[in-house]
Amino acid sequence: MSMSGRLLRIVLILLGPALAAAACRLAPILNEGHLSPAHTALIYGGLFLPLAAGAAAALSARLPACLFFILAAGLVMAAQLRFLDNYFLLVIMTMGINIIFASSLNLVNGYMGEFSCGHGGFMCVGAYVGSLISMAFFTSSKLFGASLLPPHLAPLLFPLVLIGAGLVSALFGLLVALPSFRTRGDYLAIITIAANYIIISLVENIDFIGGPRGLSGMNKTVGAMREVAEMPWMLIWVLTAVFASIVFLYRLVGSTYGKSIPAVCQNEIAAEIMGVNTDRVKLTAFMVSSGLAGVAGALYAHVYSYVNAQAFSILKSTEALVMVYMGGMGSLSGVIMAAAAFTLLVEGLRFAIPFINSLHILPAGYEISPVWKWVLIPLCLILLMQFRPEGLLGNRELSHFFPRLNKWMKRTSSEEEPDAHSGNK
Amino acid sequence: MPILEINDLSQRFGGLQALTDFNMTVGQREMVGLIGPNGAGKTTVFNLVSGFYTPTRGEIRFEGRNTSRLKPHQVTALGLARTFQNIRLWNDMSVLDNLRIAQYHWLGYGLADAVWRTRRYREREQRIEVKCREILEMMDLGEYAGELPKNLPYGLQRRVELARALSTNPRLLLLDEPAAGLNSADVDGLIRLIRWVNLEFKIAIWMIEHQMKVVMSLCQRLVVIDFGRTIASGTPQDIQNHPQVIKAYLGDVAL
């Protein structure tokens, strides 16, 4: 990339927060209700669309990225204007968290062909570490005393919480990565389950972070962000993190460096003899995977404003497995779609179960409870394994089925390609 | 200086003495062969040299450096590549990707570069791509760059495996039964190909092969092992008439 191009991108990226700040200034005027809704929409549209377009142009010229930005900007705008109720937003945010959670597991279970069933444990680490960082830095709590940083910096520095949670979870990923040097398959699967249980019991037995009572101090951070500006902050962070994680994984598995991961899966001996440091590849895959699960966990904690270790038990790990195997192992687009569909399915049960009860088709005195979720999710997994073990897309990306997508996936502006050939300019 | 020097190499698996006091040198750009009946320990030698096993005793020197305690990927990084008796390609990746990954050791960038798509990343990937395509063209595989290896006929898979081994920049290439499963027309092609690789890439080649036609026409020297012991070594002509070799292959002639 040329120097001027890089500069332009930086300016465009900085333009976003500047416009957002302007929007905050306008917010009180808008909320007083002197303006008609159409007017309000126009002002916000005028503010957010250039922000979205600028960010899209700044970060990538690829069509999916642009679409994501426009969708994300639309969601944020709709949330800001209160077109969407809180329940709907919660579903959207859960979907985003599930996308990160599932696509990170896909790196290990899909691309590397290992069977990790303790992914919930890393999410747990991320949730707790994220909460603790956020409490220590942005809130005054009994646990840490006064906040280390002024709380009004929270909206700016919140990514630090996510990064910190990700890094610590990545370290916990070693718990699984190190045994993976010597074992594979079933034995490693058992180790991962054990790791999940170890993490849960560990957290439950540390009393100062709440033990089995859970932890809820991080909601003050969300409050602090809302105090600075009344915006759907968590939605913004979830969408940002989803974008960052997908780009991270997409670029990783697209590079020769990252292709060594499926190489280890397809033939470990060949990989080793062709100069691939298989131990390092496994270490990288496990750490990246658990790190991103940690980011998902930190987001989860702040979205729900409460964490409890039991929420990340083997059942949570099973959810991740269902999403990965539903979408297709080793298919990033498949898992993203599966995570979205799965979230809707689970939320749908919330309405379906009372509906079924209201039909009175069951014998008198019998009712089905929401616990049926835990019958249906594992059942999904059994049916998938039985009838389509490779998942819906199975090792292929969406563009494989719709070749015309391929054309759109290519960069629309080819400004980077000639640079790569000519080197210094 | 010989490129490979093996001194008194022995390997024991539990109660089985797989290899006893094996000695061998391979000179620069030389072509040598290792033959012997089934179960003689030939592949064990290759597995020791390429780092899969750590020898019970003895040492392996590659370009003067003791490699007997190194891991396979470290040995490969020094410049020693091998192919397998049964083809081990990455079947769900394109032929080009197969060659690319073989350059793993020369990537010269890390996770952060890959994720940020830094200039270094783009330059290295570009260089790797150019080099891999070059090897594919040289090996007459250019048109199959985008194919999955599992969809290629057997003979081509063998050639892809050879191309992939060359992609690691070797100075010594170990071929484990390159002619296994090939018909006689393919074998003639293979002989020409190996001779050409030896000259073109200026590398030493050490092969295990059962088809006498291949070793006789390619190798300057042959080593014969049986039950883990060296029973003969010398030029192909010497070996052909060596009484112990005939005995090992055909049993006692005193019928």
PDB file of N, CA and C in Angstrom, chain B residues 100-182:
ATOM      1  N   ARG B 100       3.016 -24.710  -1.717  1.00  0.00           N
ATOM      2  CA  ARG B 100       3.198 -23.511  -0.892  1.00  0.00           C
ATOM      3  C   ARG B 100       3.525 -23.868   0.545  1.00  0.00           C
ATOM      4  N   ILE B 101       2.752 -24.803   1.088  1.00  0.00           N
ATOM      5  CA  ILE B 101       2.943 -25.138   2.498  1.00  0.00           C
ATOM      6  C   ILE B 101       4.317 -25.755   2.714  1.00  0.00           C
ATOM      7  N   ALA B 102       4.832 -26.423   1.671  1.00  0.00           N
ATOM      8  CA  ALA B 102       6.168 -26.999   1.796  1.00  0.00           C
ATOM      9  C   ALA B 102       7.226 -25.912   1.975  1.00  0.00           C
ATOM     10  N   GLN B 103       6.859 -24.659   1.724  1.00  0.00           N
ATOM     11  CA  GLN B 103       7.799 -23.551   1.921  1.00  0.00           C
ATOM     12  C   GLN B 103       7.651 -22.943   3.312  1.00  0.00           C
ATOM     13  N   TYR B 104       6.893 -23.616   4.159  1.00  0.00           N
ATOM     14  CA  TYR B 104       6.595 -23.088   5.485  1.00  0.00           C
ATOM     15  C   TYR B 104       7.832 -22.539   6.183  1.00  0.00           C
ATOM     16  N   HIS B 105       8.924 -23.283   6.061  1.00  0.00           N
ATOM     17  CA  HIS B 105      10.107 -22.853   6.801  1.00  0.00           C
ATOM     18  C   HIS B 105      10.690 -21.547   6.267  1.00  0.00           C
ATOM     19  N   TRP B 106      10.402 -21.239   5.019  1.00  0.00           N
ATOM     20  CA  TRP B 106      10.963 -20.019   4.424  1.00  0.00           C
ATOM     21  C   TRP B 106       9.924 -18.916   4.312  1.00  0.00           C
ATOM     22  N   LEU B 107       8.863 -19.039   5.093  1.00  0.00           N
ATOM     23  CA  LEU B 107       7.807 -18.032   5.004  1.00  0.00           C
ATOM     24  C   LEU B 107       8.361 -16.650   5.331  1.00  0.00           C
ATOM     25  N   GLY B 108       9.091 -16.550   6.430  1.00  0.00           N
ATOM     26  CA  GLY B 108       9.687 -15.269   6.808  1.00  0.00           C
ATOM     27  C   GLY B 108       8.682 -14.266   7.335  1.00  0.00           C
ATOM     28  N   TYR B 109       7.477 -14.724   7.706  1.00  0.00           N
ATOM     29  CA  TYR B 109       6.544 -13.813   8.370  1.00  0.00           C
ATOM     30  C   TYR B 109       5.766 -14.616   9.392  1.00  0.00           C
ATOM     31  N   GLY B 110       5.119 -13.921  10.299  1.00  0.00           N
ATOM     32  CA  GLY B 110       4.427 -14.616  11.378  1.00  0.00           C
ATOM     33  C   GLY B 110       2.943 -14.326  11.399  1.00  0.00           C
ATOM     34  N   LEU B 111       2.317 -14.718  12.505  1.00  0.00           N
ATOM     35  CA  LEU B 111       0.874 -14.560  12.648  1.00  0.00           C
ATOM     36  C   LEU B 111       0.439 -13.110  12.448  1.00  0.00           C
ATOM     37  N   ALA B 112       1.159 -12.191  13.083  1.00  0.00           N
ATOM     38  CA  ALA B 112       0.762 -10.782  13.010  1.00  0.00           C
ATOM     39  C   ALA B 112       0.818 -10.284  11.564  1.00  0.00           C
ATOM     40  N   ASP B 113       1.865 -10.681  10.832  1.00  0.00           N
ATOM     41  CA  ASP B 113       1.964 -10.257   9.430  1.00  0.00           C
ATOM     42  C   ASP B 113       0.797 -10.804   8.616  1.00  0.00           C
ATOM     43  N   ALA B 114       0.454 -12.074   8.888  1.00  0.00           N
ATOM     44  CA  ALA B 114      -0.624 -12.707   8.128  1.00  0.00           C
ATOM     45  C   ALA B 114      -1.942 -12.002   8.392  1.00  0.00           C
ATOM     46  N   VAL B 115      -2.165 -11.585   9.644  1.00  0.00           N
ATOM     47  CA  VAL B 115      -3.449 -10.988   9.984  1.00  0.00           C
ATOM     48  C   VAL B 115      -3.522  -9.517   9.558  1.00  0.00           C
ATOM     49  N   TRP B 116      -2.391  -8.819   9.664  1.00  0.00           N
ATOM     50  CA  TRP B 116      -2.389  -7.416   9.235  1.00  0.00           C
ATOM     51  C   TRP B 116      -2.191  -7.276   7.745  1.00  0.00           C
ATOM     52  N   ARG B 117      -1.790  -8.353   7.070  1.00  0.00           N
ATOM     53  CA  ARG B 117      -1.467  -8.301   5.642  1.00  0.00           C
ATOM     54  C   ARG B 117      -0.435  -7.202   5.393  1.00  0.00           C
ATOM     55  N   THR B 118       0.663  -7.288   6.111  1.00  0.00           N
ATOM     56  CA  THR B 118       1.704  -6.282   5.986  1.00  0.00           C
ATOM     57  C   THR B 118       2.399  -6.404   4.644  1.00  0.00           C
ATOM     58  N   ARG B 119       3.244  -5.442   4.363  1.00  0.00           N
ATOM     59  CA  ARG B 119       3.998  -5.475   3.115  1.00  0.00           C
ATOM     60  C   ARG B 119       4.859  -6.731   3.065  1.00  0.00           C
ATOM     61  N   ARG B 120       5.465  -7.060   4.221  1.00  0.00           N
ATOM     62  CA  ARG B 120       6.324  -8.243   4.249  1.00  0.00           C
ATOM     63  C   ARG B 120       5.524  -9.478   3.849  1.00  0.00           C
ATOM     64  N   TYR B 121       4.290  -9.576   4.424  1.00  0.00           N
ATOM     65  CA  TYR B 121       3.432 -10.709   4.100  1.00  0.00           C
ATOM     66  C   TYR B 121       3.193 -10.787   2.605  1.00  0.00           C
ATOM     67  N   ARG B 122       2.837  -9.652   2.005  1.00  0.00           N
ATOM     68  CA  ARG B 122       2.490  -9.676   0.579  1.00  0.00           C
ATOM     69  C   ARG B 122       3.685 -10.013  -0.285  1.00  0.00           C
ATOM     70  N   GLU B 123       4.834  -9.469   0.103  1.00  0.00           N
ATOM     71  CA  GLU B 123       6.039  -9.761  -0.691  1.00  0.00           C
ATOM     72  C   GLU B 123       6.424 -11.228  -0.609  1.00  0.00           C
ATOM     73  N   ARG B 124       6.398 -11.768   0.635  1.00  0.00           N
ATOM     74  CA  ARG B 124       6.786 -13.175   0.792  1.00  0.00           C
ATOM     75  C   ARG B 124       5.815 -14.104   0.082  1.00  0.00           C
ATOM     76  N   GLU B 125       4.514 -13.837   0.232  1.00  0.00           N
ATOM     77  CA  GLU B 125       3.525 -14.694  -0.420  1.00  0.00           C
ATOM     78  C   GLU B 125       3.710 -14.653  -1.932  1.00  0.00           C
ATOM     79  N   GLN B 126       4.012 -13.453  -2.410  1.00  0.00           N
ATOM     80  CA  GLN B 126       4.235 -13.290  -3.845  1.00  0.00           C
ATOM     81  C   GLN B 126       5.414 -14.147  -4.288  1.00  0.00           C
ATOM     82  N   ARG B 127       6.502 -14.062  -3.524  1.00  0.00           N
ATOM     83  CA  ARG B 127       7.709 -14.803  -3.872  1.00  0.00           C
ATOM     84  C   ARG B 127       7.451 -16.306  -3.851  1.00  0.00           C
ATOM     85  N   ILE B 128       6.722 -16.745  -2.808  1.00  0.00           N
ATOM     86  CA  ILE B 128       6.412 -18.171  -2.683  1.00  0.00           C
ATOM     87  C   ILE B 128       5.583 -18.632  -3.869  1.00  0.00           C
ATOM     88  N   GLU B 129       4.595 -17.837  -4.209  1.00  0.00           N
ATOM     89  CA  GLU B 129       3.716 -18.195  -5.325  1.00  0.00           C
ATOM     90  C   GLU B 129       4.515 -18.331  -6.612  1.00  0.00           C
ATOM     91  N   VAL B 130       5.400 -17.355  -6.868  1.00  0.00           N
ATOM     92  CA  VAL B 130       6.202 -17.382  -8.087  1.00  0.00           C
ATOM     93  C   VAL B 130       7.065 -18.637  -8.117  1.00  0.00           C
ATOM     94  N   LYS B 131       7.707 -18.906  -6.978  1.00  0.00           N
ATOM     95  CA  LYS B 131       8.602 -20.055  -6.922  1.00  0.00           C
ATOM     96  C   LYS B 131       7.845 -21.366  -7.134  1.00  0.00           C
ATOM     97  N   CYS B 132       6.672 -21.485  -6.489  1.00  0.00           N
ATOM     98  CA  CYS B 132       5.907 -22.726  -6.619  1.00  0.00           C
ATOM     99  C   CYS B 132       5.428 -22.933  -8.048  1.00  0.00           C
ATOM    100  N   ARG B 133       4.981 -21.848  -8.674  1.00  0.00           N
ATOM    101  CA  ARG B 133       4.517 -21.978 -10.054  1.00  0.00           C
ATOM    102  C   ARG B 133       5.671 -22.372 -10.965  1.00  0.00           C
ATOM    103  N   GLU B 134       6.839 -21.829 -10.639  1.00  0.00           N
ATOM    104  CA  GLU B 134       8.034 -22.150 -11.415  1.00  0.00           C
ATOM    105  C   GLU B 134       8.337 -23.652 -11.327  1.00  0.00           C
ATOM    106  N   ILE B 135       8.301 -24.170 -10.113  1.00  0.00           N
ATOM    107  CA  ILE B 135       8.569 -25.604  -9.946  1.00  0.00           C
ATOM    108  C   ILE B 135       7.514 -26.426 -10.680  1.00  0.00           C
ATOM    109  N   LEU B 136       6.249 -26.011 -10.562  1.00  0.00           N
ATOM    110  CA  LEU B 136       5.181 -26.750 -11.238  1.00  0.00           C
ATOM    111  C   LEU B 136       5.398 -26.752 -12.744  1.00  0.00           C
ATOM    112  N   GLU B 137       5.802 -25.590 -13.293  1.00  0.00           N
ATOM    113  CA  GLU B 137       6.062 -25.520 -14.730  1.00  0.00           C
ATOM    114  C   GLU B 137       7.203 -26.455 -15.102  1.00  0.00           C
ATOM    115  N   MET B 138       8.276 -26.400 -14.305  1.00  0.00           N
ATOM    116  CA  MET B 138       9.433 -27.248 -14.598  1.00  0.00           C
ATOM    117  C   MET B 138       9.075 -28.720 -14.566  1.00  0.00           C
ATOM    118  N   MET B 139       8.192 -29.066 -13.634  1.00  0.00           N
ATOM    119  CA  MET B 139       7.816 -30.472 -13.504  1.00  0.00           C
ATOM    120  C   MET B 139       6.651 -30.822 -14.418  1.00  0.00           C
ATOM    121  N   ASP B 140       6.287 -29.905 -15.309  1.00  0.00           N
ATOM    122  CA  ASP B 140       5.216 -30.163 -16.268  1.00  0.00           C
ATOM    123  C   ASP B 140       3.868 -30.350 -15.590  1.00  0.00           C
ATOM    124  N   LEU B 141       3.681 -29.643 -14.471  1.00  0.00           N
ATOM    125  CA  LEU B 141       2.436 -29.791 -13.721  1.00  0.00           C
ATOM    126  C   LEU B 141       1.629 -28.501 -13.726  1.00  0.00           C
ATOM    127  N   GLY B 142       2.099 -27.521 -14.491  1.00  0.00           N
ATOM    128  CA  GLY B 142       1.499 -26.197 -14.476  1.00  0.00           C
ATOM    129  C   GLY B 142      -0.004 -26.196 -14.607  1.00  0.00           C
ATOM    130  N   GLU B 143      -0.517 -27.058 -15.491  1.00  0.00           N
ATOM    131  CA  GLU B 143      -1.959 -27.030 -15.746  1.00  0.00           C
ATOM    132  C   GLU B 143      -2.773 -27.606 -14.590  1.00  0.00           C
ATOM    133  N   TYR B 144      -2.098 -28.291 -13.646  1.00  0.00           N
ATOM    134  CA  TYR B 144      -2.839 -28.904 -12.548  1.00  0.00           C
ATOM    135  C   TYR B 144      -2.773 -28.079 -11.270  1.00  0.00           C
ATOM    136  N   ALA B 145      -2.232 -26.865 -11.351  1.00  0.00           N
ATOM    137  CA  ALA B 145      -2.008 -26.055 -10.145  1.00  0.00           C
ATOM    138  C   ALA B 145      -3.254 -25.943  -9.279  1.00  0.00           C
ATOM    139  N   GLY B 146      -4.419 -25.803  -9.911  1.00  0.00           N
ATOM    140  CA  GLY B 146      -5.637 -25.593  -9.131  1.00  0.00           C
ATOM    141  C   GLY B 146      -6.375 -26.866  -8.784  1.00  0.00           C
ATOM    142  N   GLU B 147      -5.886 -28.004  -9.235  1.00  0.00           N
ATOM    143  CA  GLU B 147      -6.588 -29.274  -8.998  1.00  0.00           C
ATOM    144  C   GLU B 147      -6.337 -29.781  -7.585  1.00  0.00           C
ATOM    145  N   LEU B 148      -7.258 -30.607  -7.106  1.00  0.00           N
ATOM    146  CA  LEU B 148      -7.004 -31.310  -5.853  1.00  0.00           C
ATOM    147  C   LEU B 148      -6.234 -32.586  -6.185  1.00  0.00           C
ATOM    148  N   PRO B 149      -5.194 -32.893  -5.417  1.00  0.00           N
ATOM    149  CA  PRO B 149      -4.376 -34.080  -5.736  1.00  0.00           C
ATOM    150  C   PRO B 149      -5.192 -35.363  -5.836  1.00  0.00           C
ATOM    151  N   LYS B 150      -6.247 -35.470  -4.999  1.00  0.00           N
ATOM    152  CA  LYS B 150      -7.000 -36.731  -4.992  1.00  0.00           C
ATOM    153  C   LYS B 150      -7.714 -36.955  -6.326  1.00  0.00           C
ATOM    154  N   ASN B 151      -7.880 -35.892  -7.113  1.00  0.00           N
ATOM    155  CA  ASN B 151      -8.540 -36.056  -8.405  1.00  0.00           C
ATOM    156  C   ASN B 151      -7.566 -36.369  -9.533  1.00  0.00           C
ATOM    157  N   LEU B 152      -6.273 -36.437  -9.204  1.00  0.00           N
ATOM    158  CA  LEU B 152      -5.274 -36.688 -10.249  1.00  0.00           C
ATOM    159  C   LEU B 152      -4.970 -38.180 -10.325  1.00  0.00           C
ATOM    160  N   PRO B 153      -4.563 -38.649 -11.522  1.00  0.00           N
ATOM    161  CA  PRO B 153      -4.155 -40.053 -11.626  1.00  0.00           C
ATOM    162  C   PRO B 153      -2.897 -40.314 -10.802  1.00  0.00           C
ATOM    163  N   TYR B 154      -2.704 -41.573 -10.479  1.00  0.00           N
ATOM    164  CA  TYR B 154      -1.640 -41.982  -9.572  1.00  0.00           C
ATOM    165  C   TYR B 154      -0.263 -41.469  -9.976  1.00  0.00           C
ATOM    166  N   GLY B 155       0.060 -41.619 -11.256  1.00  0.00           N
ATOM    167  CA  GLY B 155       1.386 -41.200 -11.723  1.00  0.00           C
ATOM    168  C   GLY B 155       1.625 -39.714 -11.486  1.00  0.00           C
ATOM    169  N   LEU B 156       0.572 -38.926 -11.725  1.00  0.00           N
ATOM    170  CA  LEU B 156       0.703 -37.479 -11.504  1.00  0.00           C
ATOM    171  C   LEU B 156       0.828 -37.160 -10.022  1.00  0.00           C
ATOM    172  N   GLN B 157       0.122 -37.921  -9.186  1.00  0.00           N
ATOM    173  CA  GLN B 157       0.254 -37.696  -7.746  1.00  0.00           C
ATOM    174  C   GLN B 157       1.690 -37.896  -7.294  1.00  0.00           C
ATOM    175  N   ARG B 158       2.320 -38.932  -7.852  1.00  0.00           N
ATOM    176  CA  ARG B 158       3.729 -39.174  -7.528  1.00  0.00           C
ATOM    177  C   ARG B 158       4.572 -37.961  -7.912  1.00  0.00           C
ATOM    178  N   ARG B 159       4.265 -37.417  -9.094  1.00  0.00           N
ATOM    179  CA  ARG B 159       5.051 -36.288  -9.568  1.00  0.00           C
ATOM    180  C   ARG B 159       4.793 -35.046  -8.704  1.00  0.00           C
ATOM    181  N   VAL B 160       3.539 -34.887  -8.278  1.00  0.00           N
ATOM    182  CA  VAL B 160       3.229 -33.755  -7.390  1.00  0.00           C
ATOM    183  C   VAL B 160       4.010 -33.901  -6.081  1.00  0.00           C
ATOM    184  N   GLU B 161       4.078 -35.132  -5.586  1.00  0.00           N
ATOM    185  CA  GLU B 161       4.785 -35.334  -4.327  1.00  0.00           C
ATOM    186  C   GLU B 161       6.273 -34.976  -4.487  1.00  0.00           C
ATOM    187  N   LEU B 162       6.810 -35.335  -5.641  1.00  0.00           N
ATOM    188  CA  LEU B 162       8.209 -34.995  -5.911  1.00  0.00           C
ATOM    189  C   LEU B 162       8.373 -33.473  -6.011  1.00  0.00           C
ATOM    190  N   ALA B 163       7.418 -32.834  -6.697  1.00  0.00           N
ATOM    191  CA  ALA B 163       7.475 -31.376  -6.826  1.00  0.00           C
ATOM    192  C   ALA B 163       7.383 -30.722  -5.455  1.00  0.00           C
ATOM    193  N   ARG B 164       6.526 -31.264  -4.599  1.00  0.00           N
ATOM    194  CA  ARG B 164       6.372 -30.698  -3.263  1.00  0.00           C
ATOM    195  C   ARG B 164       7.666 -30.839  -2.466  1.00  0.00           C
ATOM    196  N   ALA B 165       8.316 -32.006  -2.609  1.00  0.00           N
ATOM    197  CA  ALA B 165       9.582 -32.191  -1.903  1.00  0.00           C
ATOM    198  C   ALA B 165      10.615 -31.187  -2.410  1.00  0.00           C
ATOM    199  N   LEU B 166      10.612 -30.921  -3.722  1.00  0.00           N
ATOM    200  CA  LEU B 166      11.570 -29.965  -4.278  1.00  0.00           C
ATOM    201  C   LEU B 166      11.271 -28.552  -3.805  1.00  0.00           C
ATOM    202  N   SER B 167       9.996 -28.308  -3.481  1.00  0.00           N
ATOM    203  CA  SER B 167       9.593 -26.982  -3.043  1.00  0.00           C
ATOM    204  C   SER B 167      10.216 -26.605  -1.699  1.00  0.00           C
ATOM    205  N   THR B 168      10.700 -27.592  -0.943  1.00  0.00           N
ATOM    206  CA  THR B 168      11.326 -27.270   0.337  1.00  0.00           C
ATOM    207  C   THR B 168      12.785 -26.848   0.187  1.00  0.00           C
ATOM    208  N   ASN B 169      13.269 -26.709  -1.046  1.00  0.00           N
ATOM    209  CA  ASN B 169      14.657 -26.289  -1.290  1.00  0.00           C
ATOM    210  C   ASN B 169      15.688 -27.302  -0.826  1.00  0.00           C
ATOM    211  N   PRO B 170      15.539 -28.565  -1.176  1.00  0.00           N
ATOM    212  CA  PRO B 170      16.465 -29.550  -0.608  1.00  0.00           C
ATOM    213  C   PRO B 170      17.813 -29.563  -1.323  1.00  0.00           C
ATOM    214  N   ARG B 171      18.828 -30.055  -0.621  1.00  0.00           N
ATOM    215  CA  ARG B 171      20.098 -30.378  -1.265  1.00  0.00           C
ATOM    216  C   ARG B 171      20.302 -31.885  -1.302  1.00  0.00           C
ATOM    217  N   LEU B 172      19.497 -32.568  -0.495  1.00  0.00           N
ATOM    218  CA  LEU B 172      19.470 -34.031  -0.557  1.00  0.00           C
ATOM    219  C   LEU B 172      18.013 -34.466  -0.549  1.00  0.00           C
ATOM    220  N   LEU B 173      17.689 -35.356  -1.478  1.00  0.00           N
ATOM    221  CA  LEU B 173      16.311 -35.804  -1.610  1.00  0.00           C
ATOM    222  C   LEU B 173      16.260 -37.303  -1.371  1.00  0.00           C
ATOM    223  N   LEU B 174      15.427 -37.725  -0.443  1.00  0.00           N
ATOM    224  CA  LEU B 174      15.243 -39.151  -0.214  1.00  0.00           C
ATOM    225  C   LEU B 174      13.956 -39.590  -0.893  1.00  0.00           C
ATOM    226  N   LEU B 175      14.063 -40.582  -1.766  1.00  0.00           N
ATOM    227  CA  LEU B 175      12.866 -41.073  -2.449  1.00  0.00           C
ATOM    228  C   LEU B 175      12.593 -42.494  -1.967  1.00  0.00           C
ATOM    229  N   ASP B 176      11.417 -42.668  -1.352  1.00  0.00           N
ATOM    230  CA  ASP B 176      11.074 -43.992  -0.848  1.00  0.00           C
ATOM    231  C   ASP B 176      10.192 -44.690  -1.884  1.00  0.00           C
ATOM    232  N   GLU B 177      10.769 -45.603  -2.634  1.00  0.00           N
ATOM    233  CA  GLU B 177      10.095 -46.344  -3.688  1.00  0.00           C
ATOM    234  C   GLU B 177       9.308 -45.447  -4.641  1.00  0.00           C
ATOM    235  N   PRO B 178      10.016 -44.602  -5.384  1.00  0.00           N
ATOM    236  CA  PRO B 178       9.311 -43.694  -6.292  1.00  0.00           C
ATOM    237  C   PRO B 178       8.575 -44.421  -7.413  1.00  0.00           C
ATOM    238  N   ALA B 179       8.991 -45.623  -7.744  1.00  0.00           N
ATOM    239  CA  ALA B 179       8.370 -46.308  -8.881  1.00  0.00           C
ATOM    240  C   ALA B 179       7.256 -47.254  -8.460  1.00  0.00           C
ATOM    241  N   ALA B 180       6.961 -47.296  -7.155  1.00  0.00           N
ATOM    242  CA  ALA B 180       5.929 -48.231  -6.695  1.00  0.00           C
ATOM    243  C   ALA B 180       4.602 -47.906  -7.367  1.00  0.00           C
ATOM    244  N   GLY B 181       3.983 -48.910  -7.938  1.00  0.00           N
ATOM    245  CA  GLY B 181       2.662 -48.737  -8.517  1.00  0.00           C
ATOM    246  C   GLY B 181       2.632 -48.106  -9.894  1.00  0.00           C
ATOM    247  N   LEU B 182       3.798 -47.904 -10.504  1.00  0.00           N
ATOM    248  CA  LEU B 182       3.811 -47.309 -11.841  1.00  0.00           C
ATOM    249  C   LEU B 182       3.939 -48.416 -12.889  1.00  0.00           C
TER     250      LEU B 182
END
